[in-house]
Coordinates of C-alpha atoms in Angstrom, one line a residue:
X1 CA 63.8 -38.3 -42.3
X2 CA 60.5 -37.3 -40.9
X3 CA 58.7 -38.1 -38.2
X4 CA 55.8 -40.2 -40.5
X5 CA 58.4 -42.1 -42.6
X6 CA 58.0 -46.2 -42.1
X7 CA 62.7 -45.5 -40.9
X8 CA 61.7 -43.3 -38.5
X9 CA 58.7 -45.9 -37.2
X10 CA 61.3 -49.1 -37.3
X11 CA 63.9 -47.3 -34.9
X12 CA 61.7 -46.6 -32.6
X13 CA 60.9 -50.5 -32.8
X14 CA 64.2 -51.2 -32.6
X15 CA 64.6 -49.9 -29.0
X16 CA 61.5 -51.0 -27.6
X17 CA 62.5 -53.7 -24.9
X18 CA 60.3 -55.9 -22.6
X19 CA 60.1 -55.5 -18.9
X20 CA 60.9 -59.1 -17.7
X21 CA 60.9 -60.6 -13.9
X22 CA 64.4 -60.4 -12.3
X23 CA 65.1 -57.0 -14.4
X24 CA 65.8 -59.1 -17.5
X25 CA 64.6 -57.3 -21.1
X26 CA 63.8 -58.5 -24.3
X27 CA 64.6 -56.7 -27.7
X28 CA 61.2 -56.0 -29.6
X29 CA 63.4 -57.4 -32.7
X30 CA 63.6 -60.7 -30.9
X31 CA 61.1 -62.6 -32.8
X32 CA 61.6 -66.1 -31.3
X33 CA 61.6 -64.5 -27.3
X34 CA 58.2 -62.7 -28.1
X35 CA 56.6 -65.8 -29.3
X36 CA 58.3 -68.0 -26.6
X37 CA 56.0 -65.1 -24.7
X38 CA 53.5 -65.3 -26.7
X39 CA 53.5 -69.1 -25.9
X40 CA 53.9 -68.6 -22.0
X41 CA 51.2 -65.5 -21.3
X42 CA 48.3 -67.2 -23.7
X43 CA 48.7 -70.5 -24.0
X44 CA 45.7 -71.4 -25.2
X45 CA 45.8 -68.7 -28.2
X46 CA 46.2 -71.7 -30.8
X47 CA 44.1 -74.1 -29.6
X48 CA 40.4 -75.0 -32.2
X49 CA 37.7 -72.6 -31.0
X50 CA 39.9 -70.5 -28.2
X51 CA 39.3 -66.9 -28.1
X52 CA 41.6 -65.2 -26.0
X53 CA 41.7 -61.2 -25.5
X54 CA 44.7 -59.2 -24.9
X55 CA 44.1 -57.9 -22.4
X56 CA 41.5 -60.1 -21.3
X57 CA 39.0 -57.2 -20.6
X58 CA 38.3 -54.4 -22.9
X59 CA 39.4 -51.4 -20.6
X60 CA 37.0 -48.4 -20.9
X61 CA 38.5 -44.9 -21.6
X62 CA 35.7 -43.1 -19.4
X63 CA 36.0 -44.1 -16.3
X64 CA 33.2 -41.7 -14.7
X65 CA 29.1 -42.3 -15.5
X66 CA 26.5 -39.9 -16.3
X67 CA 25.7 -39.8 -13.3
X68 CA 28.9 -38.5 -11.7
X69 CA 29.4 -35.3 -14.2
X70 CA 27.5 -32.3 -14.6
X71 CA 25.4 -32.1 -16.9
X72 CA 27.0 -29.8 -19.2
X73 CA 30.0 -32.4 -19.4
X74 CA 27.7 -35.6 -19.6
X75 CA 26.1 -33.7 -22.7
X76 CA 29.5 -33.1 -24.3
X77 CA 31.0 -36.7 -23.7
X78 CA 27.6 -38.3 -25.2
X79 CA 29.1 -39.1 -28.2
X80 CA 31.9 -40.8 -26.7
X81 CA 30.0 -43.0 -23.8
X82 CA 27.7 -43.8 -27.4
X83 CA 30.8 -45.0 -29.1
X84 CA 31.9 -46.7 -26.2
X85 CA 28.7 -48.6 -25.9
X86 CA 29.3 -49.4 -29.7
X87 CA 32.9 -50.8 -29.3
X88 CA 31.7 -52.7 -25.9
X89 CA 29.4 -54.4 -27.9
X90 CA 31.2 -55.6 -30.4
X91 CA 33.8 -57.4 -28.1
X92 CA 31.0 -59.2 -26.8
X93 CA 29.9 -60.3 -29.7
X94 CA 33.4 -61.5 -30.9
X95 CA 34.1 -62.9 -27.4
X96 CA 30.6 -65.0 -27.3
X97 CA 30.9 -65.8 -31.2
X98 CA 32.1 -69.7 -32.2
X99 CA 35.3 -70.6 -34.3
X100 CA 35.6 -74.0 -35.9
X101 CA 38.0 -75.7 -38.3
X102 CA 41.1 -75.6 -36.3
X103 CA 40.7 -72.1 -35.5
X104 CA 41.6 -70.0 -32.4
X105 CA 41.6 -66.0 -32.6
X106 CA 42.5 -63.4 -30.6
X107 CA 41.2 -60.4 -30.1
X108 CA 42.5 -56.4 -29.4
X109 CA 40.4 -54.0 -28.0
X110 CA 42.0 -50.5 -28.6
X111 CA 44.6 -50.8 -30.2
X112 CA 46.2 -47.3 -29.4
X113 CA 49.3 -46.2 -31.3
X114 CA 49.2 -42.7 -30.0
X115 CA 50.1 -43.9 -26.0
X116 CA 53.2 -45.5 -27.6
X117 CA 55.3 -43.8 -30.9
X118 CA 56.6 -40.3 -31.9
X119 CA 56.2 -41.4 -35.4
X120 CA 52.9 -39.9 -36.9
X121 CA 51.8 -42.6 -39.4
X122 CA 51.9 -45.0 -35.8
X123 CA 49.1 -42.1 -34.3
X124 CA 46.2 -44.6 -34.9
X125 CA 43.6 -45.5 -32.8
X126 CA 41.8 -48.8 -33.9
X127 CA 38.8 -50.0 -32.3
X128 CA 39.3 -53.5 -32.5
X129 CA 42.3 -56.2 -33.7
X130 CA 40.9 -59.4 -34.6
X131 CA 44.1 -61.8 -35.2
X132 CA 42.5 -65.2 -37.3
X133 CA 45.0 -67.6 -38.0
X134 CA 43.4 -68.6 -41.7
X135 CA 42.1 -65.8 -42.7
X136 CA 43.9 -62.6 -41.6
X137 CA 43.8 -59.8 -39.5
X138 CA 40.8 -58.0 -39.1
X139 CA 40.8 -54.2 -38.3
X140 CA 37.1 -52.9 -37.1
X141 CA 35.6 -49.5 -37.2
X142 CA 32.8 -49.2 -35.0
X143 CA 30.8 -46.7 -36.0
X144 CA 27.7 -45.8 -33.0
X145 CA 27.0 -42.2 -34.1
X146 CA 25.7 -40.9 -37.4
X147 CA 25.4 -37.6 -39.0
X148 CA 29.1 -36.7 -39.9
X149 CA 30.4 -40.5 -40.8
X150 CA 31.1 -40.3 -44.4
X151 CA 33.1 -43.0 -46.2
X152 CA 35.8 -40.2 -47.5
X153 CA 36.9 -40.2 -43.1
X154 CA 36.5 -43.8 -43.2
X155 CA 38.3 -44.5 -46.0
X156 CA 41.3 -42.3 -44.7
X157 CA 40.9 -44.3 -41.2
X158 CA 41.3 -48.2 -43.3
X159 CA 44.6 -46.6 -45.3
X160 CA 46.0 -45.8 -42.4
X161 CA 45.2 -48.6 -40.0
X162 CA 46.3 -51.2 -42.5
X163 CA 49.7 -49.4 -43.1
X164 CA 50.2 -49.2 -39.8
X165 CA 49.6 -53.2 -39.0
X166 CA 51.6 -53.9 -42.5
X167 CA 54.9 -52.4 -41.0
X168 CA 54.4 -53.8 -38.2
X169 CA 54.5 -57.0 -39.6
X170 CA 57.5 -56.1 -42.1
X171 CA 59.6 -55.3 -39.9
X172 CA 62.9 -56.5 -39.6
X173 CA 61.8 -59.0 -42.0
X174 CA 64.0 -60.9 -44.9
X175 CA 61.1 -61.1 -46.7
X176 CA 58.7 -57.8 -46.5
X177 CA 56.5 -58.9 -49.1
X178 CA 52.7 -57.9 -47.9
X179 CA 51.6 -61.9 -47.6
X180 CA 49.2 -61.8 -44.6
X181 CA 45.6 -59.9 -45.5
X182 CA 44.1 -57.0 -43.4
X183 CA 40.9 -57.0 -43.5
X184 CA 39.1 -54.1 -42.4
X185 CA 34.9 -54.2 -40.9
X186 CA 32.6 -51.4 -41.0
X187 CA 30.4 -51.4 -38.5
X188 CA 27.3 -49.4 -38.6
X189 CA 25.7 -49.5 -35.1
X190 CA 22.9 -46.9 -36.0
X191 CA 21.3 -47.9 -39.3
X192 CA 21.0 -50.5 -42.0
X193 CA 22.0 -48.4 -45.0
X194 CA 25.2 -50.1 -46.3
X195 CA 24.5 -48.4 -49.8
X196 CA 26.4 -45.1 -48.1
X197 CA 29.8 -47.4 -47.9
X198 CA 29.6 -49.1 -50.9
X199 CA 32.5 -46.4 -52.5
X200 CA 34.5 -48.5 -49.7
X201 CA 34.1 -51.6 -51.4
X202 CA 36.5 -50.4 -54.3
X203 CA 39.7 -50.2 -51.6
X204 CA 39.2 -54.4 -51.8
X205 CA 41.5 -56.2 -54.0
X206 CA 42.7 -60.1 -54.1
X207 CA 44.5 -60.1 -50.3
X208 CA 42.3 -57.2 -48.7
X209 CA 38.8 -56.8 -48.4
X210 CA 36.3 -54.6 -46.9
X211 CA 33.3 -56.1 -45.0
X212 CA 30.4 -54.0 -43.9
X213 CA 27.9 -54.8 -41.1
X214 CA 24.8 -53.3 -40.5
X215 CA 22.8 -52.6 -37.7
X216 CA 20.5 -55.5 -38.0
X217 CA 23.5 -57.6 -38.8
X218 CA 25.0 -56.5 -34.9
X219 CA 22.7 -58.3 -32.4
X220 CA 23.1 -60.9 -30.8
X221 CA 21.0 -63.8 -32.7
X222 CA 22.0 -63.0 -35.5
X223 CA 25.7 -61.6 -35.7
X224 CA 27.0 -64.8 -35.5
X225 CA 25.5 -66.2 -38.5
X226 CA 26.6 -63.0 -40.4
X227 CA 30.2 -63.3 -39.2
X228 CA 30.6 -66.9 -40.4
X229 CA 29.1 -66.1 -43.7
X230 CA 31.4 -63.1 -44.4
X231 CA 34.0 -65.0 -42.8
X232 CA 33.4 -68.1 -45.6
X233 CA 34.1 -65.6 -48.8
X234 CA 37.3 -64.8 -47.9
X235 CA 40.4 -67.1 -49.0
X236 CA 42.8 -68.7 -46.4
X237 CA 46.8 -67.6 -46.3
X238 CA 49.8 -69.9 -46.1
X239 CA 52.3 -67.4 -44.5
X240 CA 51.7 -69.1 -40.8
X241 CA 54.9 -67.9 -39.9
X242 CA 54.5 -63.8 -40.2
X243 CA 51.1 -64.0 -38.8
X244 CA 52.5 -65.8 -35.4
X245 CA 55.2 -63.2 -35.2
X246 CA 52.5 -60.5 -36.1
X247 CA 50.4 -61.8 -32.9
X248 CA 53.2 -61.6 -31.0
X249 CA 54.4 -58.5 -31.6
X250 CA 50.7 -56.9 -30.8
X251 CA 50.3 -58.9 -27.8
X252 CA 54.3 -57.4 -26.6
X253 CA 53.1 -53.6 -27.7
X254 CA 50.1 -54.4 -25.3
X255 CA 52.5 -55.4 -22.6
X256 CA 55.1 -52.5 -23.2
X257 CA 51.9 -50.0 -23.0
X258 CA 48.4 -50.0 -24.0
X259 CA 45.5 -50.6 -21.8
X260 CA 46.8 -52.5 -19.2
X261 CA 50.0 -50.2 -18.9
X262 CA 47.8 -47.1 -19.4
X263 CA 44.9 -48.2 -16.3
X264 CA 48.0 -48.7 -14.2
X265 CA 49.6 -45.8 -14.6
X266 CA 46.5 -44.1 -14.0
X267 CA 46.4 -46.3 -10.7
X268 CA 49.9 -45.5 -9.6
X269 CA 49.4 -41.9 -10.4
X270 CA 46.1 -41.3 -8.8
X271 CA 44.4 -40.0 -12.1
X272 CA 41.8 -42.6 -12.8
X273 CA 39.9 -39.7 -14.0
X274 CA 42.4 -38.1 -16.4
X275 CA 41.4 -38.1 -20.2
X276 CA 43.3 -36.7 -23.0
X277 CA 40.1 -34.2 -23.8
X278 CA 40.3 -30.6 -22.3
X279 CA 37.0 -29.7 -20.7
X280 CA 35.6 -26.2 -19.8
X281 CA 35.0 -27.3 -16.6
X282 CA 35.1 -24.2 -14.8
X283 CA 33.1 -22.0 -17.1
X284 CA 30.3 -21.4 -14.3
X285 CA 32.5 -20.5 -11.9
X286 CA 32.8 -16.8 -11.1
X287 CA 36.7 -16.2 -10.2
X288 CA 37.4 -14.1 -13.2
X289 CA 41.3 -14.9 -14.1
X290 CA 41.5 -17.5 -11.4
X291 CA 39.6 -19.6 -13.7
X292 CA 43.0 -20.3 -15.8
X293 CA 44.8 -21.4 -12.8
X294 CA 41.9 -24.1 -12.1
X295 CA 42.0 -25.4 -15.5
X296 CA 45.7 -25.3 -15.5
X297 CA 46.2 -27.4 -12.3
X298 CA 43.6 -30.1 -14.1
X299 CA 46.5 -30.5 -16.6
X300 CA 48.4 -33.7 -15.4
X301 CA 50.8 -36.5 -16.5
X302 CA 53.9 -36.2 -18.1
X303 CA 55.1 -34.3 -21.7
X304 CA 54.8 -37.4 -24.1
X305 CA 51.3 -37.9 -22.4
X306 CA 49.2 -35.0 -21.4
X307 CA 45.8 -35.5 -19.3
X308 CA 43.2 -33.7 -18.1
X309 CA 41.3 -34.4 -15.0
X310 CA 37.7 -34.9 -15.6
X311 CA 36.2 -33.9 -11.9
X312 CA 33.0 -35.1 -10.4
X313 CA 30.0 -32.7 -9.4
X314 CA 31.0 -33.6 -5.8
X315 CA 34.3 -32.9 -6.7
X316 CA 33.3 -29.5 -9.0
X317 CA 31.1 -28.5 -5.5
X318 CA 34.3 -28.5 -3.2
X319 CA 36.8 -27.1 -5.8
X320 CA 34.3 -23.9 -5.7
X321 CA 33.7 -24.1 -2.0
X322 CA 37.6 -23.8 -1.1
X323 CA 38.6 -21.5 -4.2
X324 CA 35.8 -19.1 -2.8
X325 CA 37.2 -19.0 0.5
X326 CA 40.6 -19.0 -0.2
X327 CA 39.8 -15.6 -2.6
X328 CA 38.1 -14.0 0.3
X329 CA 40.1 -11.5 2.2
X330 CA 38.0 -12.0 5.4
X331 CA 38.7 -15.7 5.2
X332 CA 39.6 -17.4 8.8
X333 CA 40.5 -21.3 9.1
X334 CA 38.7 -23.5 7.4
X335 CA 38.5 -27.2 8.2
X336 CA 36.8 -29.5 5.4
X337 CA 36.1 -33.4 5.8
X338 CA 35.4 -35.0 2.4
X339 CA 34.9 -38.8 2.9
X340 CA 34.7 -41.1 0.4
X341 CA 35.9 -44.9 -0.6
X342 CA 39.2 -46.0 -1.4
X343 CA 40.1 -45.0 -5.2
X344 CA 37.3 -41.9 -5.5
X345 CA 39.5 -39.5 -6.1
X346 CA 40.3 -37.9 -2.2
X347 CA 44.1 -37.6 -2.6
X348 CA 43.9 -36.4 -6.5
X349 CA 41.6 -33.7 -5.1
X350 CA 43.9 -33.0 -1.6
X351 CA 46.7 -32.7 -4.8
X352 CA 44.8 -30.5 -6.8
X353 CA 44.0 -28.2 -3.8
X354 CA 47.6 -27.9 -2.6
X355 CA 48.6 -27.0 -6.3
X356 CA 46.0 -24.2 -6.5
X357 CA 46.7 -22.8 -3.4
X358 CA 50.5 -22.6 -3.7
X359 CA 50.2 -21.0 -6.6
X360 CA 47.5 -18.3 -5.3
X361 CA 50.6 -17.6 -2.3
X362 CA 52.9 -17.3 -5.3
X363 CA 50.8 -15.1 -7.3
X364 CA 51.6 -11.3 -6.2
X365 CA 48.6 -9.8 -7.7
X366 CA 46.6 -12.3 -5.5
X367 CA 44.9 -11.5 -2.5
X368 CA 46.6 -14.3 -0.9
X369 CA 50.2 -13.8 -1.8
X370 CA 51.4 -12.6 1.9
X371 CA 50.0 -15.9 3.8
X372 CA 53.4 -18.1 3.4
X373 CA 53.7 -21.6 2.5
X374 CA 51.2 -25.1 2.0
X375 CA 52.2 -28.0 4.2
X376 CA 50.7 -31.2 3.0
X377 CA 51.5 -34.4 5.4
X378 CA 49.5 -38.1 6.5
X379 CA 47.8 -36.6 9.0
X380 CA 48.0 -40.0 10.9
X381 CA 51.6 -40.0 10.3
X382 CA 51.5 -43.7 9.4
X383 CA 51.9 -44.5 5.5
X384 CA 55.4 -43.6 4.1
X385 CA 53.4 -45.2 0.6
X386 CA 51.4 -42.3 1.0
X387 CA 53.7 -39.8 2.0
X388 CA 55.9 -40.6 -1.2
X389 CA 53.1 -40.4 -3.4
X390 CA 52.2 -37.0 -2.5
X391 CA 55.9 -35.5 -2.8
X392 CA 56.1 -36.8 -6.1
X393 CA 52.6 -35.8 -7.2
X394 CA 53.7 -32.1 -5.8
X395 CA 57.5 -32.0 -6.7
X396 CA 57.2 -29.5 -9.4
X397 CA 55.5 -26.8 -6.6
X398 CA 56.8 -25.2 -3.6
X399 CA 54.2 -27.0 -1.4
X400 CA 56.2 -29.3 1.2
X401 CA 55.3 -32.2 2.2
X402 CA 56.0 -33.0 6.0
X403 CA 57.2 -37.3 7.5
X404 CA 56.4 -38.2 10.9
X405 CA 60.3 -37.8 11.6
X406 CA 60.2 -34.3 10.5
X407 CA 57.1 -33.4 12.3
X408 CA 59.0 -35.5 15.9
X409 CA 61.9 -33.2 15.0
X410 CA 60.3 -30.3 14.9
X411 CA 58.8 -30.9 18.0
X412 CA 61.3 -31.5 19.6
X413 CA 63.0 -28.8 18.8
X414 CA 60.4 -26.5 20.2
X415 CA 61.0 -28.6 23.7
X416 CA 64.3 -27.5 23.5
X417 CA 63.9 -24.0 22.5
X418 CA 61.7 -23.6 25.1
X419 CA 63.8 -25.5 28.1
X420 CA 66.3 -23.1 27.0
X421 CA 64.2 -19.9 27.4
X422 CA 63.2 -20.9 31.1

């Protein structure tokens, strides 16, 4: 059985569970407890003309602007930030746009497959889920950049999105006949030639289509009217009872650990910075071999999800400021202050710092391999919630990380050491 077979996908569904108050789980397989959820979380979801989005921002995968990076990494996450700007601007437009006739959709802003299974053929990352309850689903593909789209990549994207939600929705299901459509929209945020996708139009057949939206098609006064129109061509579905289940299980793969789960664990972990590109950050700086060990400590999170820490100018200034002293040999003390609000980055960077110099006292061919040991502590001695998160963030070096108790220990142990010598 390989890792892209629709078995291999279903067991790992069949041990997802849900994180519930009071420790209780639910089995992803428990269709009636995920809509009961369903019902609780959103319970507005069915209601004429609701749009409701899981989660009910669209969480940005960027965090830093322009103005923060060099300008050697602003220039090669341009494309990106332009996509981003793309995808942003389409939620609005879904978000803002009007639903009649008994209608209430909801909406799924990266849909991330990759953050969640082993099982290649789940490795999909949608732009948008649009869930309507007479229509279908409703994959997007935003498209802000030009040049190398073709429809061969796009075509190869719509398989594989549309497998992915159709075994999603068949499994563990009596009856895995494909009943509910997925749709799948084009969007084409930099011109107005649809004739380049028209070889797209032959993937339609009578439950799937393929709708294609052009630039002019995307602003504001007149998407709506666009939307509705495409939106009127399309036949309604009967299978009410899949498509509740299907919503349902998105909105419990969101809880278990997309964007939400994902800008949390960045939280917890201190890496709000972290993306899953590797950047050559340090290619101006002039440390020779060193260089590895900078880009090497940038390399955080855990072995199922690997990030890199995308640093600030400020943050590149001081990185260079400390690795040059700390390769000089004529070095003395050095005391830094590096001030900053709460969440930019000042413990990430302490980390980072402790790492690097740990591993230039561990590294015999390094000028500083005979100075001993790091000590990291709370230098107020007063927030065990920070004291914890810095021996976890450093458990896998030799750095130590000293309590207040330890430090009052230690003292007074020198009290005694010394009553004893007079």
């Amino acid at each position: 059985m390989t890792e892209n077979s629709a078995a291999s996908f279903f067991q790992e569904l069949d041990l997802f569970e849900i994180d519930m108050p009071g420790g209780q789980k639910i089995p992803f397989k428990n269709n009636k407890a995920l809509l009961d959820l369903l019902n609780i979380q959103y319970p507005h979801w069915r209601e004429d003309g609701h749009v409701t989005s899981v989660p009910i921002a669209r969480v940005p995968r960027l965090f830093l602007h322009n103005l923060q990076m060099s300008k050697q990494l602003a220039k090669e996450f341009a494309s990106l930030q332009k996509g981003e700007g793309g995808e942003i601007k389409l939620y609005r437009l879904l978000k803002d746009a009007k639903y009649s006739n008994g209608n209430g959709v909801v909406i799924f802003p990266n849909v991330n497959g990759r953050e969640i299974f082993k099982s290649t053929m789940a490795h999909v990352e949608i732009d948008t889920v649009l869930t309507h309850p007479s229509k279908g689903i409703f994959v997007f593909n935003v498209k802000a950049v030009g040049g190398r789209l073709t429809p061969q990549k796009l075509k190869g994207d719509i398989e594989r999105h549309g497998n992915f939600l159709r075994k999603l929705s068949q499994y563990s299901s009596d009856n895995p006949a494909d009943l509910i459509p997925i749709h799948s929209v084009v969007c084409s945020m930099h011109d107005d030639n649809k004739k380049k996708f028209s070889s797209l139009l032959n993937l339609e057949h009578d439950r799937d289509q393929v709708l294609i939206f052009s630039k002019s098609e995307l602003k504001p006064d007149t998407f709506l009217a666009a939307w509705e129109a495409q939106l009127n061509t399309l036949p309604d579905f009967d299978d009410k009872e899949s498509f509740d289940i299907l919503v349902a299980r998105l909105v419990a793969l969101n809880s278990i650990e997309s964007s939400l789960a994902l800008i949390h664990d960045q939280m917890a972990s201190n890496y709000m910075q972290a993306t899953n590109e590797n950047k050559k950050q340090f290619d101006e700086f002039e440390f020779g071999e060193d260089k590895s060990l900078l880009e090497g400590h940038s390399l955080v999170g855990t072995d199922k999800k690997k990030r890199f820490i995308i640093w600030t100018q400020e943050q590149l200034k001081i990185i260079a400021f400390v690795t040059k002293h700390l390769l000089d040999p004529s070095r003395r003390g050095l005391r830094l202050l590096v001030t900053g609000c709460k969440g930019s980055g000042k413990t990430m960077l302490l980390v980072f710092i402790a790492k690097l110099t740990e591993s230039l006292f561990n590294n015999p061919d390094s000028d500083c391999s005979s100075y001993g040991n790091v000590v990291v502590c709370d230098g107020y001695f007063k927030s065990p919630v920070l004291t914890e998160l810095l021996k976890r963030l450093l458990a896998s070096t030799g750095a130590l990380v000293y309590e207040a108790a330890t430090i009052l220990l230690l003292i007074q142990a020198t009290i005694t050491i010394q009553c004893l010598k007079t």
